[in-house]
mmCIF file of N, CA and C in Angstrom:
data_model
loop_
_atom_site.group_PDB
_atom_site.id
_atom_site.type_symbol
_atom_site.label_atom_id
_atom_site.label_comp_id
_atom_site.label_asym_id
_atom_site.label_seq_id
_atom_site.Cartn_x
_atom_site.Cartn_y
_atom_site.Cartn_z
ATOM 1 N N UNK A 1 -19.843 8.100 -28.502
ATOM 2 C CA UNK A 1 -19.225 7.104 -28.784
ATOM 3 C C UNK A 1 -18.414 7.773 -28.180
ATOM 4 N N UNK A 2 -17.100 8.977 -28.982
ATOM 5 C CA UNK A 2 -16.133 9.045 -28.692
ATOM 6 C C UNK A 2 -16.249 9.850 -27.501
ATOM 7 N N UNK A 3 -16.687 9.987 -26.593
ATOM 8 C CA UNK A 3 -17.258 10.813 -25.747
ATOM 9 C C UNK A 3 -16.759 9.265 -24.326
ATOM 10 N N UNK A 4 -17.254 8.266 -24.808
ATOM 11 C CA UNK A 4 -17.015 7.102 -23.739
ATOM 12 C C UNK A 4 -15.397 6.625 -24.146
ATOM 13 N N UNK A 5 -15.186 6.374 -25.837
ATOM 14 C CA UNK A 5 -13.682 5.901 -25.428
ATOM 15 C C UNK A 5 -12.898 8.009 -24.684
ATOM 16 N N UNK A 6 -12.919 8.318 -24.886
ATOM 17 C CA UNK A 6 -12.037 9.708 -23.901
ATOM 18 C C UNK A 6 -12.430 9.546 -22.804
ATOM 19 N N UNK A 7 -13.355 9.115 -21.892
ATOM 20 C CA UNK A 7 -13.379 9.073 -20.519
ATOM 21 C C UNK A 7 -11.942 6.994 -20.446
ATOM 22 N N UNK A 8 -12.366 6.531 -21.213
ATOM 23 C CA UNK A 8 -11.853 5.112 -21.205
ATOM 24 C C UNK A 8 -10.506 5.471 -21.131
ATOM 25 N N UNK A 9 -10.442 6.426 -22.489
ATOM 26 C CA UNK A 9 -8.664 6.422 -22.158
ATOM 27 C C UNK A 9 -8.041 6.899 -21.088
ATOM 28 N N UNK A 10 -8.639 8.460 -20.474
ATOM 29 C CA UNK A 10 -8.561 9.282 -19.317
ATOM 30 C C UNK A 10 -8.489 8.302 -18.361
ATOM 31 N N UNK A 11 -9.115 7.277 -17.678
ATOM 32 C CA UNK A 11 -9.196 6.631 -16.407
ATOM 33 C C UNK A 11 -8.127 5.221 -17.254
ATOM 34 N N UNK A 12 -7.395 4.657 -17.901
ATOM 35 C CA UNK A 12 -6.276 4.068 -18.535
ATOM 36 C C UNK A 12 -5.412 4.880 -17.730
ATOM 37 N N UNK A 13 -4.894 6.135 -18.734
ATOM 38 C CA UNK A 13 -4.027 6.578 -18.378
ATOM 39 C C UNK A 13 -3.669 6.854 -17.086
ATOM 40 N N UNK A 14 -4.637 7.409 -15.931
ATOM 41 C CA UNK A 14 -4.628 7.867 -14.490
ATOM 42 C C UNK A 14 -4.507 6.668 -13.930
ATOM 43 N N UNK A 15 -4.970 5.158 -14.453
ATOM 44 C CA UNK A 15 -3.857 3.860 -13.212
ATOM 45 C C UNK A 15 -3.289 3.487 -14.389
ATOM 46 N N UNK A 16 -2.430 3.785 -15.495
ATOM 47 C CA UNK A 16 -1.007 3.437 -15.334
ATOM 48 C C UNK A 16 -0.183 4.294 -14.839
ATOM 49 N N UNK A 17 -0.622 5.596 -14.816
ATOM 50 C CA UNK A 17 0.065 6.522 -13.931
ATOM 51 C C UNK A 17 0.651 5.766 -12.854
ATOM 52 N N UNK A 18 -0.876 5.875 -11.767
ATOM 53 C CA UNK A 18 -1.138 5.231 -10.609
ATOM 54 C C UNK A 18 0.465 4.063 -10.279
ATOM 55 N N UNK A 19 0.543 3.280 -11.717
ATOM 56 C CA UNK A 19 0.812 2.198 -10.897
ATOM 57 C C UNK A 19 2.307 2.452 -11.236
ATOM 58 N N UNK A 20 2.722 3.339 -11.888
ATOM 59 C CA UNK A 20 3.919 4.055 -12.001
ATOM 60 C C UNK A 20 5.134 4.377 -10.853
ATOM 61 N N UNK A 21 4.110 4.994 -10.198
ATOM 62 C CA UNK A 21 4.414 5.263 -8.443
ATOM 63 C C UNK A 21 5.212 4.557 -7.807
ATOM 64 N N UNK A 22 6.538 4.744 -7.568
ATOM 65 C CA UNK A 22 7.075 3.790 -6.542
ATOM 66 C C UNK A 22 6.585 3.727 -4.818
ATOM 67 N N UNK A 23 7.066 2.936 -4.447
ATOM 68 C CA UNK A 23 6.240 2.673 -2.875
ATOM 69 C C UNK A 23 7.890 2.295 -2.302
ATOM 70 N N UNK A 24 7.616 3.147 -0.707
ATOM 71 C CA UNK A 24 8.019 2.627 0.425
ATOM 72 C C UNK A 24 7.613 2.535 1.330
ATOM 73 N N UNK A 25 8.092 1.518 2.052
ATOM 74 C CA UNK A 25 6.700 0.852 3.451
ATOM 75 C C UNK A 25 7.998 0.419 4.530
ATOM 76 N N UNK A 26 7.665 -0.016 5.669
ATOM 77 C CA UNK A 26 8.235 -0.814 6.586
ATOM 78 C C UNK A 26 7.978 -1.687 6.831
ATOM 79 N N UNK A 27 9.203 -2.991 7.345
ATOM 80 C CA UNK A 27 8.602 -4.704 6.464
ATOM 81 C C UNK A 27 7.816 -4.693 7.266
ATOM 82 N N UNK A 28 7.006 -5.557 6.453
ATOM 83 C CA UNK A 28 6.122 -6.638 6.569
ATOM 84 C C UNK A 28 4.750 -5.517 6.345
ATOM 85 N N UNK A 29 4.544 -4.622 5.718
ATOM 86 C CA UNK A 29 3.739 -4.007 5.089
ATOM 87 C C UNK A 29 3.681 -3.663 3.638
ATOM 88 N N UNK A 30 2.547 -3.596 3.268
ATOM 89 C CA UNK A 30 2.453 -3.106 1.867
ATOM 90 C C UNK A 30 1.002 -2.549 1.462
ATOM 91 N N UNK A 31 1.580 -1.536 0.830
ATOM 92 C CA UNK A 31 0.806 -0.449 -0.224
ATOM 93 C C UNK A 31 0.811 -0.157 -1.565
ATOM 94 N N UNK A 32 -0.237 0.250 -1.622
ATOM 95 C CA UNK A 32 -0.716 -0.123 -3.031
ATOM 96 C C UNK A 32 -1.446 1.314 -3.762
ATOM 97 N N UNK A 33 -1.509 2.084 -4.032
ATOM 98 C CA UNK A 33 -1.438 3.740 -4.865
ATOM 99 C C UNK A 33 -2.535 2.370 -6.073
ATOM 100 N N UNK A 34 -4.019 2.739 -5.476
ATOM 101 C CA UNK A 34 -5.730 2.097 -6.176
ATOM 102 C C UNK A 34 -5.605 2.612 -6.813
ATOM 103 N N UNK A 35 -5.471 3.991 -6.934
ATOM 104 C CA UNK A 35 -5.964 5.109 -7.869
ATOM 105 C C UNK A 35 -4.888 6.965 -7.806
ATOM 106 N N UNK A 36 -5.492 7.842 -8.268
ATOM 107 C CA UNK A 36 -4.827 8.709 -8.157
ATOM 108 C C UNK A 36 -5.647 10.090 -8.900
ATOM 109 N N UNK A 37 -5.815 11.455 -8.457
ATOM 110 C CA UNK A 37 -6.340 12.171 -9.298
ATOM 111 C C UNK A 37 -5.785 13.949 -8.291
ATOM 112 N N UNK A 38 -5.248 14.649 -9.792
ATOM 113 C CA UNK A 38 -5.150 15.737 -9.802
ATOM 114 C C UNK A 38 -5.615 16.851 -9.889
ATOM 115 N N UNK A 39 -5.595 17.688 -8.761
ATOM 116 C CA UNK A 39 -7.054 18.907 -9.614
ATOM 117 C C UNK A 39 -5.891 20.150 -10.173
ATOM 118 N N UNK A 40 -6.687 21.536 -10.317
ATOM 119 C CA UNK A 40 -6.990 21.672 -10.919
ATOM 120 C C UNK A 40 -5.838 23.350 -10.172
ATOM 121 N N UNK A 41 -5.673 23.091 -8.942
ATOM 122 C CA UNK A 41 -4.856 23.852 -8.635
ATOM 123 C C UNK A 41 -4.015 23.189 -7.400
ATOM 124 N N UNK A 42 -3.434 22.264 -8.308
ATOM 125 C CA UNK A 42 -2.229 21.431 -8.263
ATOM 126 C C UNK A 42 -2.548 20.305 -6.566
ATOM 127 N N UNK A 43 -4.207 20.267 -6.597
ATOM 128 C CA UNK A 43 -4.159 19.139 -5.695
ATOM 129 C C UNK A 43 -3.618 17.744 -6.164
ATOM 130 N N UNK A 44 -3.435 17.515 -5.658
ATOM 131 C CA UNK A 44 -2.872 15.449 -5.495
ATOM 132 C C UNK A 44 -3.591 15.063 -4.517
ATOM 133 N N UNK A 45 -4.375 13.586 -5.139
ATOM 134 C CA UNK A 45 -5.345 13.161 -4.492
ATOM 135 C C UNK A 45 -5.026 11.166 -4.559
ATOM 136 N N UNK A 46 -4.612 10.922 -3.457
ATOM 137 C CA UNK A 46 -4.223 9.347 -3.445
ATOM 138 C C UNK A 46 -4.688 8.701 -3.011
ATOM 139 N N UNK A 47 -5.831 7.466 -3.715
ATOM 140 C CA UNK A 47 -6.503 6.704 -3.100
ATOM 141 C C UNK A 47 -5.725 5.237 -2.638
ATOM 142 N N UNK A 48 -5.478 4.926 -1.656
ATOM 143 C CA UNK A 48 -4.214 3.924 -0.705
ATOM 144 C C UNK A 48 -5.228 2.934 -0.652
ATOM 145 N N UNK A 49 -4.479 1.626 -0.422
ATOM 146 C CA UNK A 49 -4.768 -0.300 0.378
ATOM 147 C C UNK A 49 -3.630 -0.181 0.844
ATOM 148 N N UNK A 50 -3.566 -0.124 2.074
ATOM 149 C CA UNK A 50 -2.023 -0.530 3.272
ATOM 150 C C UNK A 50 -2.745 -1.988 3.430
ATOM 151 N N UNK A 51 -1.582 -3.069 3.521
ATOM 152 C CA UNK A 51 -2.475 -4.251 4.130
ATOM 153 C C UNK A 51 -0.983 -4.719 5.358
ATOM 154 N N UNK A 52 -0.900 -4.739 6.104
ATOM 155 C CA UNK A 52 -0.079 -5.527 7.481
ATOM 156 C C UNK A 52 0.392 -7.131 7.907
ATOM 157 N N UNK A 53 1.362 -7.626 7.380
ATOM 158 C CA UNK A 53 1.612 -9.061 8.088
ATOM 159 C C UNK A 53 1.601 -9.200 9.866
ATOM 160 N N UNK A 54 1.979 -8.173 10.057
ATOM 161 C CA UNK A 54 2.768 -7.984 11.748
ATOM 162 C C UNK A 54 1.249 -7.044 12.410
ATOM 163 N N UNK A 55 1.305 -7.205 13.368
ATOM 164 C CA UNK A 55 0.436 -5.851 14.148
ATOM 165 C C UNK A 55 2.120 -4.802 14.346
ATOM 166 N N UNK A 56 1.190 -3.326 13.523
ATOM 167 C CA UNK A 56 1.567 -2.002 13.544
ATOM 168 C C UNK A 56 0.903 -1.452 13.446
ATOM 169 N N UNK A 57 1.580 -0.099 14.313
ATOM 170 C CA UNK A 57 1.358 1.238 14.442
ATOM 171 C C UNK A 57 1.429 2.157 13.423
ATOM 172 N N UNK A 58 0.682 2.989 13.208
ATOM 173 C CA UNK A 58 0.408 4.228 11.830
ATOM 174 C C UNK A 58 0.323 5.391 12.709
ATOM 175 N N UNK A 59 1.427 6.616 12.756
ATOM 176 C CA UNK A 59 1.621 7.767 13.513
ATOM 177 C C UNK A 59 1.015 9.017 12.957
ATOM 178 N N UNK A 60 1.584 8.300 11.348
ATOM 179 C CA UNK A 60 1.618 9.151 10.125
ATOM 180 C C UNK A 60 0.974 9.041 8.804
ATOM 181 N N UNK A 61 0.198 10.316 8.202
ATOM 182 C CA UNK A 61 0.323 9.847 6.608
ATOM 183 C C UNK A 61 0.969 9.504 5.215
ATOM 184 N N UNK A 62 1.307 8.802 4.412
ATOM 185 C CA UNK A 62 2.016 8.568 3.661
ATOM 186 C C UNK A 62 2.455 10.056 3.072
ATOM 187 N N UNK A 63 4.152 10.163 3.076
ATOM 188 C CA UNK A 63 4.474 11.532 1.839
ATOM 189 C C UNK A 63 4.684 11.271 0.370
ATOM 190 N N UNK A 64 4.661 12.160 0.046
ATOM 191 C CA UNK A 64 5.188 12.017 -1.537
ATOM 192 C C UNK A 64 6.341 12.679 -1.846
ATOM 193 N N UNK A 65 6.951 11.878 -2.336
ATOM 194 C CA UNK A 65 8.813 13.101 -2.284
ATOM 195 C C UNK A 65 8.821 12.592 -4.519
ATOM 196 N N UNK A 66 9.209 13.780 -4.894
ATOM 197 C CA UNK A 66 9.528 13.997 -6.291
ATOM 198 C C UNK A 66 11.413 13.522 -6.644
ATOM 199 N N UNK A 67 11.143 13.559 -7.979
ATOM 200 C CA UNK A 67 12.502 13.660 -8.427
ATOM 201 C C UNK A 67 13.582 14.146 -7.594
ATOM 202 N N UNK A 68 13.687 15.377 -7.373
ATOM 203 C CA UNK A 68 14.437 15.850 -6.572
ATOM 204 C C UNK A 68 14.459 16.025 -4.868
ATOM 205 N N UNK A 69 13.971 15.053 -4.306
ATOM 206 C CA UNK A 69 13.952 14.907 -2.751
ATOM 207 C C UNK A 69 13.358 16.005 -1.835
ATOM 208 N N UNK A 70 12.295 16.795 -2.745
ATOM 209 C CA UNK A 70 11.349 17.452 -1.820
ATOM 210 C C UNK A 70 9.965 16.606 -1.834
ATOM 211 N N UNK A 71 9.434 16.704 -0.228
ATOM 212 C CA UNK A 71 8.508 16.142 -0.108
ATOM 213 C C UNK A 71 7.286 17.154 0.226
ATOM 214 N N UNK A 72 6.542 16.142 0.348
ATOM 215 C CA UNK A 72 5.015 16.599 -0.041
ATOM 216 C C UNK A 72 4.443 16.267 1.373
ATOM 217 N N UNK A 73 3.949 16.973 2.140
ATOM 218 C CA UNK A 73 3.204 16.348 3.698
ATOM 219 C C UNK A 73 1.803 16.539 3.052
ATOM 220 N N UNK A 74 1.054 15.463 3.430
ATOM 221 C CA UNK A 74 -0.868 15.514 2.865
ATOM 222 C C UNK A 74 -1.351 16.395 3.705
ATOM 223 N N UNK A 75 -2.271 17.581 3.533
ATOM 224 C CA UNK A 75 -3.077 18.036 4.433
ATOM 225 C C UNK A 75 -4.573 17.471 4.828
ATOM 226 N N UNK A 76 -5.003 16.267 4.662
ATOM 227 C CA UNK A 76 -5.837 15.876 5.471
ATOM 228 C C UNK A 76 -5.718 14.328 4.741
ATOM 229 N N UNK A 77 -6.124 13.894 5.517
ATOM 230 C CA UNK A 77 -6.224 12.313 4.800
ATOM 231 C C UNK A 77 -7.942 11.617 5.657
ATOM 232 N N UNK A 78 -8.360 10.887 4.568
ATOM 233 C CA UNK A 78 -9.854 9.973 4.950
ATOM 234 C C UNK A 78 -8.880 8.693 5.547
ATOM 235 N N UNK A 79 -9.392 8.063 6.832
ATOM 236 C CA UNK A 79 -8.696 6.361 7.601
ATOM 237 C C UNK A 79 -8.365 6.686 8.291
ATOM 238 N N UNK A 80 -8.462 5.686 8.716
ATOM 239 C CA UNK A 80 -7.853 5.555 10.392
ATOM 240 C C UNK A 80 -6.698 5.142 10.219
ATOM 241 N N UNK A 81 -5.643 6.237 10.671
ATOM 242 C CA UNK A 81 -4.322 5.436 12.252
ATOM 243 C C UNK A 81 -4.285 4.654 12.781
ATOM 244 N N UNK A 82 -3.152 4.861 13.397
ATOM 245 C CA UNK A 82 -3.507 4.185 14.946
ATOM 246 C C UNK A 82 -3.447 2.616 14.409
ATOM 247 N N UNK A 83 -3.663 1.783 15.469
ATOM 248 C CA UNK A 83 -3.209 0.230 15.761
ATOM 249 C C UNK A 83 -3.496 -0.496 14.166
ATOM 250 N N UNK A 84 -2.878 -1.115 13.783
ATOM 251 C CA UNK A 84 -3.453 -1.919 12.820
ATOM 252 C C UNK A 84 -2.911 -3.522 12.971
ATOM 253 N N UNK A 85 -4.198 -3.782 13.134
ATOM 254 C CA UNK A 85 -3.250 -5.930 13.447
ATOM 255 C C UNK A 85 -3.187 -6.547 12.018
ATOM 256 N N UNK A 86 -2.760 -7.887 12.775
ATOM 257 C CA UNK A 86 -1.905 -8.379 11.779
ATOM 258 C C UNK A 86 -3.284 -8.558 9.960
ATOM 259 N N UNK A 87 -3.108 -8.728 9.577
ATOM 260 C CA UNK A 87 -4.010 -8.816 8.038
ATOM 261 C C UNK A 87 -4.894 -7.913 8.149
ATOM 262 N N UNK A 88 -4.707 -6.626 8.082
ATOM 263 C CA UNK A 88 -5.780 -6.141 8.384
ATOM 264 C C UNK A 88 -5.197 -5.332 6.978
ATOM 265 N N UNK A 89 -6.261 -5.144 6.392
ATOM 266 C CA UNK A 89 -6.555 -4.249 5.321
ATOM 267 C C UNK A 89 -7.389 -3.065 5.476
ATOM 268 N N UNK A 90 -6.550 -1.402 4.932
ATOM 269 C CA UNK A 90 -7.256 -0.396 5.494
ATOM 270 C C UNK A 90 -7.081 0.327 3.542
ATOM 271 N N UNK A 91 -7.813 0.955 3.641
ATOM 272 C CA UNK A 91 -8.713 2.176 2.468
ATOM 273 C C UNK A 91 -8.260 3.651 2.975
ATOM 274 N N UNK A 92 -7.488 4.010 2.427
ATOM 275 C CA UNK A 92 -6.540 5.905 2.825
ATOM 276 C C UNK A 92 -7.296 6.523 1.315
ATOM 277 N N UNK A 93 -7.943 7.305 1.837
ATOM 278 C CA UNK A 93 -7.888 8.479 0.697
ATOM 279 C C UNK A 93 -6.884 9.333 1.285
ATOM 280 N N UNK A 94 -5.776 9.481 0.566
ATOM 281 C CA UNK A 94 -4.840 11.543 1.553
ATOM 282 C C UNK A 94 -4.583 12.312 0.107
ATOM 283 N N UNK A 95 -4.757 13.421 0.692
ATOM 284 C CA UNK A 95 -4.961 14.586 0.166
ATOM 285 C C UNK A 95 -3.416 15.475 0.539
ATOM 286 N N UNK A 96 -3.066 16.044 -0.696
ATOM 287 C CA UNK A 96 -1.419 16.785 -0.936
ATOM 288 C C UNK A 96 -1.657 17.970 -1.463
ATOM 289 N N UNK A 97 -1.084 19.250 -1.414
ATOM 290 C CA UNK A 97 -1.391 20.292 -2.229
ATOM 291 C C UNK A 97 0.573 20.568 -2.714
ATOM 292 N N UNK A 98 0.536 20.045 -3.222
ATOM 293 C CA UNK A 98 2.316 20.229 -3.464
ATOM 294 C C UNK A 98 2.476 21.697 -4.433
ATOM 295 N N UNK A 99 3.856 22.266 -4.327
ATOM 296 C CA UNK A 99 4.259 23.198 -5.144
ATOM 297 C C UNK A 99 3.909 22.851 -6.567
ATOM 298 N N UNK A 100 3.682 24.298 -7.091
ATOM 299 C CA UNK A 100 3.277 23.616 -8.541
ATOM 300 C C UNK A 100 4.039 22.789 -9.583
ATOM 301 N N UNK A 101 5.879 23.007 -9.451
ATOM 302 C CA UNK A 101 6.541 21.755 -10.470
ATOM 303 C C UNK A 101 7.021 20.693 -9.696
ATOM 304 N N UNK A 102 5.851 20.269 -8.707
ATOM 305 C CA UNK A 102 6.085 19.001 -8.375
ATOM 306 C C UNK A 102 5.509 17.640 -9.362
ATOM 307 N N UNK A 103 6.373 16.568 -8.675
ATOM 308 C CA UNK A 103 5.374 15.025 -9.665
ATOM 309 C C UNK A 103 5.905 14.794 -9.240
ATOM 310 N N UNK A 104 5.025 13.942 -8.111
ATOM 311 C CA UNK A 104 5.471 12.188 -7.340
ATOM 312 C C UNK A 104 5.615 11.266 -8.125
ATOM 313 N N UNK A 105 7.092 11.418 -7.529
ATOM 314 C CA UNK A 105 7.592 9.219 -7.684
ATOM 315 C C UNK A 105 7.542 8.585 -6.622
ATOM 316 N N UNK A 106 7.407 9.145 -5.844
ATOM 317 C CA UNK A 106 7.209 7.768 -5.246
ATOM 318 C C UNK A 106 5.960 8.216 -3.674
ATOM 319 N N UNK A 107 5.780 7.264 -2.825
ATOM 320 C CA UNK A 107 5.282 7.262 -2.156
ATOM 321 C C UNK A 107 5.595 6.680 -1.216
ATOM 322 N N UNK A 108 5.489 7.229 0.598
ATOM 323 C CA UNK A 108 6.424 6.886 2.258
ATOM 324 C C UNK A 108 5.907 6.753 3.312
ATOM 325 N N UNK A 109 5.787 6.032 3.213
ATOM 326 C CA UNK A 109 5.105 5.524 4.317
ATOM 327 C C UNK A 109 5.557 4.650 5.565
ATOM 328 N N UNK A 110 5.454 5.885 6.690
ATOM 329 C CA UNK A 110 6.853 4.923 7.725
ATOM 330 C C UNK A 110 6.414 4.679 9.079
#
């Protein structure tokens, strides 16, 4: 029972942390951080849902920014970039390897 409680606590903690991250997107585009995962070797993985109210095109996955304004670009992404039709929803998984003292505070999609 203690093991289940510990697992639930960790899941809730990661969910709460994901919800605290600010989001910056172009007009008419919304993005949600569904979940995030931190690896042992300073890896960061974001699970994102992107919605567009108008036709738009994405050429690059989102970057993450810390409190000092440092930017970490993704090393890999699962999901489709390119043209996105109005009212389309996409799921992305984006992988980062920021410097060791980096704490992501904002996700920036351009």
